[in-house]
């Protein structure tokens, strides 16, 4: 009697998976194992405490905003169970954590599962986007450039970057194929996860207009209605907060009360952040954080210019609007994670590597050690971003 699930059936099932999944899942899974092992090893090497007290994987990844997302997933917003102003966190990740929690009892682990699954979708869609442009070899580098991005630690942790990137890259792939209703629906998923969904929705509209014009098709047609889908989660969330609080300013109030942030001119934010980034008496982790935020704005501007020069109107819009949003505050924060989810960057790197092979070696040799160091820092409870 033959085993119903033998090696042959496994190989056949694997062969039936879409090519982007087969090309990226081993890399993604292997990288997640490597990050987990690095975190566990660092927790044991960087302490002289008894071995029995060494923290496990769950404890290592229960850091910073993970606790805030977990509170929202467990108790909802504006709950008497906690006092944090979590209204600044969009509901996409908490909702996904709550769904996964049905089968994964631990909330932190549920968040890690969401990030793993969302990341698997993101790298598969990114590979397909790059392969369509520059071939499979360079597409593999696009995936590696994301995995080895210096701040890719937030793709492992239960943060919203992974779920946003999964929806956004899949939406952009659908847009490239003129499947606008699917693109709009997936864009709505991205908009539910983080504020980066607002510039993404604008970019999707620009991409729609550019692609319809290049194809000689009328812009004002039925598919244009799909562009109304991405704003829905944002409006619904703001409406929910309005009902709960009685006012429309709950999001901005939470940002001001919890993080002392508000709208301001870009030069004011730059000046304040520059002062913190050049403070020789400041804590090292925070000084380098501020420097990274300044660099994020510079990178955002440069990428926007490059994409505009290449007439990639949709991608340039995404980077440009996102950069404006992160620059127009009284100090810069979370901009580095904005660049992390800027998938046009990885497509740009793939195009560069297809022309010049040294780009891949330089990027990976530079980015990977920094990424590893920040994984250690994050899991050791040091501020990363």
Tab-separated table of C-alpha atoms in Angstrom:
chain	number	residue	atom	x	y	z
A	1	UNK	CA	0.000	0.000	0.000
A	2	UNK	CA	1.489	3.339	-1.027
A	3	UNK	CA	1.865	6.293	1.285
A	4	UNK	CA	-0.869	8.760	0.217
A	5	UNK	CA	1.489	11.695	0.795
A	6	UNK	CA	4.814	10.631	-0.636
A	7	UNK	CA	7.714	12.599	-2.135
A	8	UNK	CA	6.155	12.341	-5.589
A	9	UNK	CA	2.938	13.999	-4.478
A	10	UNK	CA	4.880	16.717	-2.681
A	11	UNK	CA	6.894	17.425	-5.829
A	12	UNK	CA	3.736	17.478	-7.920
A	13	UNK	CA	2.027	19.874	-5.518
A	14	UNK	CA	5.098	22.100	-5.539
A	15	UNK	CA	5.157	22.111	-9.344
A	16	UNK	CA	1.547	23.310	-9.430
A	17	UNK	CA	2.340	26.401	-7.385
A	18	UNK	CA	2.688	29.667	-9.337
A	19	UNK	CA	6.218	30.330	-10.550
A	20	UNK	CA	6.710	33.452	-8.376
A	21	UNK	CA	5.904	31.389	-5.274
A	22	UNK	CA	8.335	28.626	-6.250
A	23	UNK	CA	11.009	31.207	-6.994
A	24	UNK	CA	10.680	33.113	-3.722
A	25	UNK	CA	9.219	30.928	-0.971
A	26	UNK	CA	12.471	29.038	-0.242
A	27	UNK	CA	14.386	32.323	-0.048
A	28	UNK	CA	11.756	33.952	2.152
A	29	UNK	CA	11.423	30.963	4.479
A	30	UNK	CA	15.195	30.536	4.739
A	31	UNK	CA	15.675	34.196	5.548
A	32	UNK	CA	13.047	34.012	8.307
A	33	UNK	CA	14.822	31.037	9.849
A	34	UNK	CA	18.130	32.913	9.660
A	35	UNK	CA	16.652	36.004	11.360
A	36	UNK	CA	15.124	33.859	14.111
A	37	UNK	CA	18.414	32.046	14.730
A	38	UNK	CA	20.312	35.332	14.800
A	39	UNK	CA	17.931	36.754	17.400
A	40	UNK	CA	18.180	33.636	19.574
A	41	UNK	CA	21.966	33.465	19.282
A	42	UNK	CA	22.376	37.144	20.160
A	43	UNK	CA	20.149	36.723	23.213
A	44	UNK	CA	22.509	34.055	24.512
A	45	UNK	CA	25.827	35.579	23.539
A	46	UNK	CA	25.130	39.099	24.791
A	47	UNK	CA	24.329	38.144	28.373
A	48	UNK	CA	26.064	36.500	31.302
A	49	UNK	CA	22.770	35.585	32.977
A	50	UNK	CA	21.966	31.919	33.684
A	51	UNK	CA	21.168	29.941	30.542
A	52	UNK	CA	17.777	28.937	31.907
A	53	UNK	CA	16.771	32.598	31.924
A	54	UNK	CA	17.558	33.169	28.241
A	55	UNK	CA	14.472	34.584	26.497
A	56	UNK	CA	12.627	32.627	23.851
A	57	UNK	CA	11.659	33.785	20.390
A	58	UNK	CA	8.293	35.139	21.491
A	59	UNK	CA	9.823	37.340	24.185
A	60	UNK	CA	12.537	38.631	21.864
A	61	UNK	CA	9.985	39.864	19.341
A	62	UNK	CA	7.599	41.437	21.853
A	63	UNK	CA	9.175	44.872	21.498
A	64	UNK	CA	8.057	48.476	21.049
A	65	UNK	CA	5.007	48.882	18.794
A	66	UNK	CA	4.320	45.149	18.779
A	67	UNK	CA	2.670	45.643	22.149
A	68	UNK	CA	0.510	48.467	20.787
A	69	UNK	CA	-0.740	46.426	17.834
A	70	UNK	CA	-1.406	43.530	20.181
A	71	UNK	CA	-3.468	45.722	22.494
A	72	UNK	CA	-5.623	46.887	19.602
A	73	UNK	CA	-6.056	43.305	18.370
A	74	UNK	CA	-7.108	42.113	21.824
A	75	UNK	CA	-9.163	45.009	23.161
A	76	UNK	CA	-9.888	47.352	20.259
A	77	UNK	CA	-9.313	51.099	20.164
A	78	UNK	CA	-10.008	53.488	23.047
A	79	UNK	CA	-10.314	50.592	25.478
A	80	UNK	CA	-10.256	50.985	29.269
A	81	UNK	CA	-7.808	48.058	29.285
A	82	UNK	CA	-4.928	50.379	28.333
A	83	UNK	CA	-4.097	54.078	28.106
A	84	UNK	CA	-1.883	54.214	24.986
A	85	UNK	CA	-3.079	56.405	22.114
A	86	UNK	CA	-3.235	53.601	19.575
A	87	UNK	CA	-5.496	55.524	17.187
A	88	UNK	CA	-2.366	56.316	15.143
A	89	UNK	CA	-2.134	52.633	14.175
A	90	UNK	CA	-4.407	51.701	11.286
A	91	UNK	CA	-6.614	48.609	11.840
A	92	UNK	CA	-5.358	46.329	9.044
A	93	UNK	CA	-2.733	44.487	11.096
A	94	UNK	CA	-4.816	44.175	14.304
A	95	UNK	CA	-7.703	42.728	12.280
A	96	UNK	CA	-5.378	40.218	10.620
A	97	UNK	CA	-3.898	39.282	14.012
A	98	UNK	CA	-7.375	38.733	15.409
A	99	UNK	CA	-8.232	36.407	12.519
A	100	UNK	CA	-5.019	34.392	12.886
A	101	UNK	CA	-5.543	34.294	16.659
A	102	UNK	CA	-8.493	31.979	16.020
A	103	UNK	CA	-5.984	29.201	15.294
A	104	UNK	CA	-2.846	30.647	16.976
A	105	UNK	CA	-3.563	31.220	20.690
A	106	UNK	CA	-0.578	33.463	21.429
A	107	UNK	CA	-1.054	37.051	20.259
A	108	UNK	CA	2.636	37.770	19.615
A	109	UNK	CA	3.036	34.584	17.602
A	110	UNK	CA	-0.152	35.413	15.691
A	111	UNK	CA	1.446	38.707	14.693
A	112	UNK	CA	4.607	36.928	13.560
A	113	UNK	CA	2.505	34.561	11.449
A	114	UNK	CA	0.728	37.502	9.801
A	115	UNK	CA	4.070	39.124	8.955
A	116	UNK	CA	5.425	35.854	7.539
A	117	UNK	CA	2.407	35.240	5.302
A	118	UNK	CA	2.159	38.847	4.162
A	119	UNK	CA	5.876	38.903	3.407
A	120	UNK	CA	5.578	35.734	1.348
A	121	UNK	CA	2.944	37.446	-0.805
A	122	UNK	CA	5.076	40.586	-1.075
A	123	UNK	CA	8.237	38.854	-2.291
A	124	UNK	CA	6.288	36.729	-4.801
A	125	UNK	CA	4.573	39.800	-6.282
A	126	UNK	CA	7.838	41.751	-6.250
A	127	UNK	CA	9.591	38.920	-8.094
A	128	UNK	CA	6.878	38.871	-10.750
A	129	UNK	CA	7.023	42.648	-11.183
A	130	UNK	CA	10.804	42.584	-11.614
A	131	UNK	CA	10.851	39.448	-13.789
A	132	UNK	CA	8.418	41.062	-16.211
A	133	UNK	CA	10.869	43.932	-16.653
A	134	UNK	CA	14.394	42.558	-16.378
A	135	UNK	CA	14.227	38.776	-16.229
A	136	UNK	CA	14.296	36.132	-13.523
A	137	UNK	CA	17.907	36.522	-12.396
A	138	UNK	CA	17.567	40.222	-11.625
A	139	UNK	CA	14.129	39.548	-10.118
A	140	UNK	CA	15.791	37.330	-7.534
A	141	UNK	CA	18.008	40.260	-6.573
A	142	UNK	CA	14.913	42.464	-6.171
A	143	UNK	CA	13.693	40.004	-3.530
A	144	UNK	CA	17.089	39.826	-1.847
A	145	UNK	CA	17.372	43.607	-1.791
A	146	UNK	CA	14.102	43.762	0.161
A	147	UNK	CA	15.084	40.965	2.542
A	148	UNK	CA	18.489	42.559	3.183
A	149	UNK	CA	17.272	46.155	3.429
A	150	UNK	CA	18.866	47.595	6.582
A	151	UNK	CA	15.507	48.007	8.331
A	152	UNK	CA	13.967	44.735	7.160
A	153	UNK	CA	13.674	43.696	10.812
A	154	UNK	CA	10.171	45.187	10.598
A	155	UNK	CA	9.173	42.555	8.046
A	156	UNK	CA	9.727	39.849	10.675
A	157	UNK	CA	8.224	41.651	13.664
A	158	UNK	CA	4.484	42.100	14.117
A	159	UNK	CA	4.531	45.541	12.514
A	160	UNK	CA	2.294	46.843	9.740
A	161	UNK	CA	5.036	47.078	7.086
A	162	UNK	CA	4.697	43.452	6.006
A	163	UNK	CA	0.945	43.437	5.495
A	164	UNK	CA	1.067	46.803	3.709
A	165	UNK	CA	3.790	45.592	1.368
A	166	UNK	CA	1.940	42.352	0.637
A	167	UNK	CA	-1.205	44.195	-0.426
A	168	UNK	CA	0.623	47.016	-2.228
A	169	UNK	CA	2.895	44.857	-4.393
A	170	UNK	CA	0.032	42.525	-5.304
A	171	UNK	CA	-2.122	45.547	-6.155
A	172	UNK	CA	0.598	47.038	-8.356
A	173	UNK	CA	0.995	43.720	-10.147
A	174	UNK	CA	-2.753	43.665	-10.841
A	175	UNK	CA	-2.535	47.258	-12.107
A	176	UNK	CA	0.312	46.315	-14.452
A	177	UNK	CA	-2.043	43.729	-15.934
A	178	UNK	CA	-4.917	46.240	-16.143
A	179	UNK	CA	-6.986	44.260	-13.660
A	180	UNK	CA	-8.192	47.449	-12.065
A	181	UNK	CA	-10.930	46.107	-9.818
A	182	UNK	CA	-8.510	43.638	-8.268
A	183	UNK	CA	-5.884	46.381	-7.998
A	184	UNK	CA	-8.375	48.656	-6.244
A	185	UNK	CA	-9.465	45.947	-3.830
A	186	UNK	CA	-5.882	45.061	-2.920
A	187	UNK	CA	-5.074	48.770	-2.698
A	188	UNK	CA	-7.841	49.062	-0.123
A	189	UNK	CA	-6.084	46.338	1.863
A	190	UNK	CA	-2.861	48.363	1.762
A	191	UNK	CA	-4.706	51.509	2.852
A	192	UNK	CA	-6.166	49.651	5.821
A	193	UNK	CA	-2.703	48.869	7.164
A	194	UNK	CA	-0.828	52.164	7.397
A	195	UNK	CA	-0.873	55.783	6.341
A	196	UNK	CA	1.371	54.913	3.379
A	197	UNK	CA	-1.839	53.606	1.811
A	198	UNK	CA	-2.927	57.184	1.129
A	199	UNK	CA	-0.019	57.982	-1.239
A	200	UNK	CA	-0.366	54.491	-2.666
A	201	UNK	CA	-4.005	55.157	-3.564
A	202	UNK	CA	-2.993	58.398	-5.290
A	203	UNK	CA	-0.228	56.536	-7.135
A	204	UNK	CA	-2.676	53.888	-8.274
A	205	UNK	CA	-4.877	56.597	-9.798
A	206	UNK	CA	-1.900	58.136	-11.613
A	207	UNK	CA	-0.854	54.697	-12.871
A	208	UNK	CA	-4.381	54.118	-14.154
A	209	UNK	CA	-4.416	57.386	-16.124
A	210	UNK	CA	-0.897	56.801	-17.527
A	211	UNK	CA	-1.608	53.219	-18.600
A	212	UNK	CA	-4.975	54.047	-20.187
A	213	UNK	CA	-3.465	56.921	-22.158
A	214	UNK	CA	-0.491	54.852	-23.331
A	215	UNK	CA	-2.906	52.159	-24.523
A	216	UNK	CA	-5.082	54.722	-26.320
A	217	UNK	CA	-8.071	53.926	-24.107
A	218	UNK	CA	-10.507	56.438	-22.605
A	219	UNK	CA	-9.630	57.455	-19.054
A	220	UNK	CA	-13.239	58.012	-17.992
A	221	UNK	CA	-14.465	54.453	-18.228
A	222	UNK	CA	-15.999	51.913	-15.865
A	223	UNK	CA	-12.630	50.618	-14.506
A	224	UNK	CA	-11.980	54.124	-13.134
A	225	UNK	CA	-14.588	53.410	-10.464
A	226	UNK	CA	-12.159	50.901	-8.931
A	227	UNK	CA	-9.989	53.829	-7.852
A	228	UNK	CA	-12.641	54.649	-5.269
A	229	UNK	CA	-11.884	51.450	-3.337
A	230	UNK	CA	-8.534	52.369	-1.640
A	231	UNK	CA	-9.928	55.424	0.217
A	232	UNK	CA	-12.784	53.403	1.735
A	233	UNK	CA	-10.828	51.832	4.656
A	234	UNK	CA	-9.286	55.188	5.570
A	235	UNK	CA	-12.653	56.971	5.536
A	236	UNK	CA	-14.283	54.084	7.409
A	237	UNK	CA	-11.593	54.174	10.092
A	238	UNK	CA	-11.852	57.931	10.536
A	239	UNK	CA	-15.644	57.581	10.657
A	240	UNK	CA	-15.320	54.901	13.335
A	241	UNK	CA	-13.118	57.183	15.430
A	242	UNK	CA	-15.615	60.008	14.891
A	243	UNK	CA	-18.412	57.846	16.255
A	244	UNK	CA	-16.322	56.723	19.238
A	245	UNK	CA	-14.957	60.137	20.185
A	246	UNK	CA	-17.458	62.618	18.813
A	247	UNK	CA	-14.831	64.481	16.796
A	248	UNK	CA	-12.851	64.150	13.586
A	249	UNK	CA	-9.476	64.914	15.165
A	250	UNK	CA	-8.860	61.703	17.091
A	251	UNK	CA	-6.010	60.588	14.827
A	252	UNK	CA	-4.130	63.893	14.950
A	253	UNK	CA	-4.885	64.305	18.662
A	254	UNK	CA	-3.400	60.888	19.358
A	255	UNK	CA	-0.325	61.733	17.313
A	256	UNK	CA	0.128	64.965	19.269
A	257	UNK	CA	-0.633	63.578	22.748
A	258	UNK	CA	1.185	60.280	22.367
A	259	UNK	CA	4.155	61.255	20.169
A	260	UNK	CA	4.183	65.083	20.293
A	261	UNK	CA	3.978	65.205	16.509
A	262	UNK	CA	1.979	67.521	14.322
A	263	UNK	CA	1.910	69.085	10.894
A	264	UNK	CA	4.625	71.611	10.150
A	265	UNK	CA	6.695	73.000	7.307
A	266	UNK	CA	9.352	70.589	5.956
A	267	UNK	CA	12.207	72.928	6.867
A	268	UNK	CA	10.974	73.129	10.465
A	269	UNK	CA	10.955	69.345	10.730
A	270	UNK	CA	14.381	69.163	9.111
A	271	UNK	CA	15.830	71.723	11.537
A	272	UNK	CA	14.440	69.944	14.606
A	273	UNK	CA	15.575	66.532	13.428
A	274	UNK	CA	19.005	67.849	12.427
A	275	UNK	CA	19.503	69.248	15.928
A	276	UNK	CA	18.763	65.839	17.447
A	277	UNK	CA	20.906	64.027	14.872
A	278	UNK	CA	23.954	66.159	15.643
A	279	UNK	CA	23.610	66.135	19.429
A	280	UNK	CA	26.867	64.609	20.635
A	281	UNK	CA	25.437	64.204	24.133
A	282	UNK	CA	22.375	62.289	22.955
A	283	UNK	CA	21.932	58.557	23.404
A	284	UNK	CA	23.721	56.792	20.548
A	285	UNK	CA	20.740	54.710	19.410
A	286	UNK	CA	18.513	57.770	19.149
A	287	UNK	CA	21.132	59.961	17.491
A	288	UNK	CA	21.558	57.384	14.739
A	289	UNK	CA	17.793	57.033	14.512
A	290	UNK	CA	17.478	60.756	13.770
A	291	UNK	CA	20.248	60.527	11.190
A	292	UNK	CA	18.416	57.682	9.530
A	293	UNK	CA	15.250	59.781	9.391
A	294	UNK	CA	17.079	62.612	7.669
A	295	UNK	CA	18.545	60.141	5.206
A	296	UNK	CA	15.087	58.680	4.545
A	297	UNK	CA	13.761	62.059	3.398
A	298	UNK	CA	16.810	62.609	1.182
A	299	UNK	CA	16.443	59.128	-0.325
A	300	UNK	CA	12.729	59.718	-0.873
A	301	UNK	CA	13.424	62.926	-2.797
A	302	UNK	CA	16.197	61.339	-4.884
A	303	UNK	CA	14.111	58.269	-5.747
A	304	UNK	CA	11.213	60.491	-6.774
A	305	UNK	CA	13.459	62.497	-9.104
A	306	UNK	CA	14.931	59.343	-10.655
A	307	UNK	CA	11.491	57.843	-11.217
A	308	UNK	CA	10.197	61.066	-12.744
A	309	UNK	CA	13.199	61.135	-15.081
A	310	UNK	CA	12.350	57.583	-16.110
A	311	UNK	CA	8.722	58.597	-16.738
A	312	UNK	CA	7.471	56.099	-14.169
A	313	UNK	CA	4.648	58.354	-13.138
A	314	UNK	CA	2.794	56.038	-10.780
A	315	UNK	CA	5.868	54.924	-8.858
A	316	UNK	CA	7.162	58.507	-8.664
A	317	UNK	CA	3.815	59.615	-7.245
A	318	UNK	CA	3.949	56.973	-4.525
A	319	UNK	CA	7.467	57.975	-3.445
A	320	UNK	CA	6.833	61.689	-3.839
A	321	UNK	CA	3.583	61.919	-1.892
A	322	UNK	CA	4.891	59.596	0.815
A	323	UNK	CA	8.031	61.740	1.178
A	324	UNK	CA	5.946	64.904	1.460
A	325	UNK	CA	3.822	63.323	4.201
A	326	UNK	CA	6.814	62.202	6.247
A	327	UNK	CA	8.582	65.561	5.784
A	328	UNK	CA	5.674	67.847	6.711
A	329	UNK	CA	5.838	67.259	10.457
A	330	UNK	CA	7.514	69.062	13.341
A	331	UNK	CA	10.121	66.279	13.472
A	332	UNK	CA	10.832	63.269	11.284
A	333	UNK	CA	9.888	59.765	12.402
A	334	UNK	CA	8.975	56.438	10.770
A	335	UNK	CA	10.343	57.675	7.453
A	336	UNK	CA	12.859	54.853	7.303
A	337	UNK	CA	10.035	52.343	7.478
A	338	UNK	CA	8.356	54.320	4.708
A	339	UNK	CA	11.381	53.697	2.493
A	340	UNK	CA	11.290	50.022	3.515
A	341	UNK	CA	7.833	49.635	1.927
A	342	UNK	CA	8.784	51.664	-1.153
A	343	UNK	CA	8.762	48.713	-3.546
A	344	UNK	CA	9.796	50.868	-6.568
A	345	UNK	CA	13.223	51.061	-4.906
A	346	UNK	CA	13.728	47.304	-5.263
A	347	UNK	CA	12.525	47.333	-8.856
A	348	UNK	CA	14.979	50.148	-9.530
A	349	UNK	CA	17.799	48.126	-7.963
A	350	UNK	CA	16.864	45.116	-10.106
A	351	UNK	CA	17.040	47.257	-13.241
A	352	UNK	CA	20.421	48.625	-12.173
A	353	UNK	CA	21.752	45.129	-11.421
A	354	UNK	CA	20.601	43.907	-14.830
A	355	UNK	CA	22.837	46.568	-16.392
A	356	UNK	CA	25.734	46.494	-13.921
A	357	UNK	CA	26.366	43.227	-12.048
A	358	UNK	CA	28.454	44.911	-9.338
A	359	UNK	CA	25.329	46.654	-7.987
A	360	UNK	CA	24.121	43.401	-6.451
A	361	UNK	CA	27.389	42.654	-4.642
A	362	UNK	CA	27.801	46.183	-3.310
A	363	UNK	CA	24.217	46.394	-2.054
A	364	UNK	CA	24.144	42.993	-0.360
A	365	UNK	CA	27.581	43.399	1.223
A	366	UNK	CA	26.566	46.792	2.579
A	367	UNK	CA	22.954	46.215	3.583
A	368	UNK	CA	23.105	42.714	5.066
A	369	UNK	CA	25.459	43.445	8.000
A	370	UNK	CA	23.436	46.532	8.951
A	371	UNK	CA	20.217	44.542	8.757
A	372	UNK	CA	21.723	41.837	11.007
A	373	UNK	CA	22.922	44.438	13.514
A	374	UNK	CA	19.467	46.040	13.688
A	375	UNK	CA	17.818	42.639	14.188
A	376	UNK	CA	20.057	42.160	17.214
A	377	UNK	CA	19.375	45.691	18.445
A	378	UNK	CA	15.595	45.359	18.080
A	379	UNK	CA	15.352	41.973	19.787
A	380	UNK	CA	17.587	43.215	22.597
A	381	UNK	CA	15.161	46.052	23.263
A	382	UNK	CA	17.289	48.821	21.778
A	383	UNK	CA	15.477	51.547	19.825
A	384	UNK	CA	15.684	51.021	16.073
A	385	UNK	CA	12.859	53.153	14.646
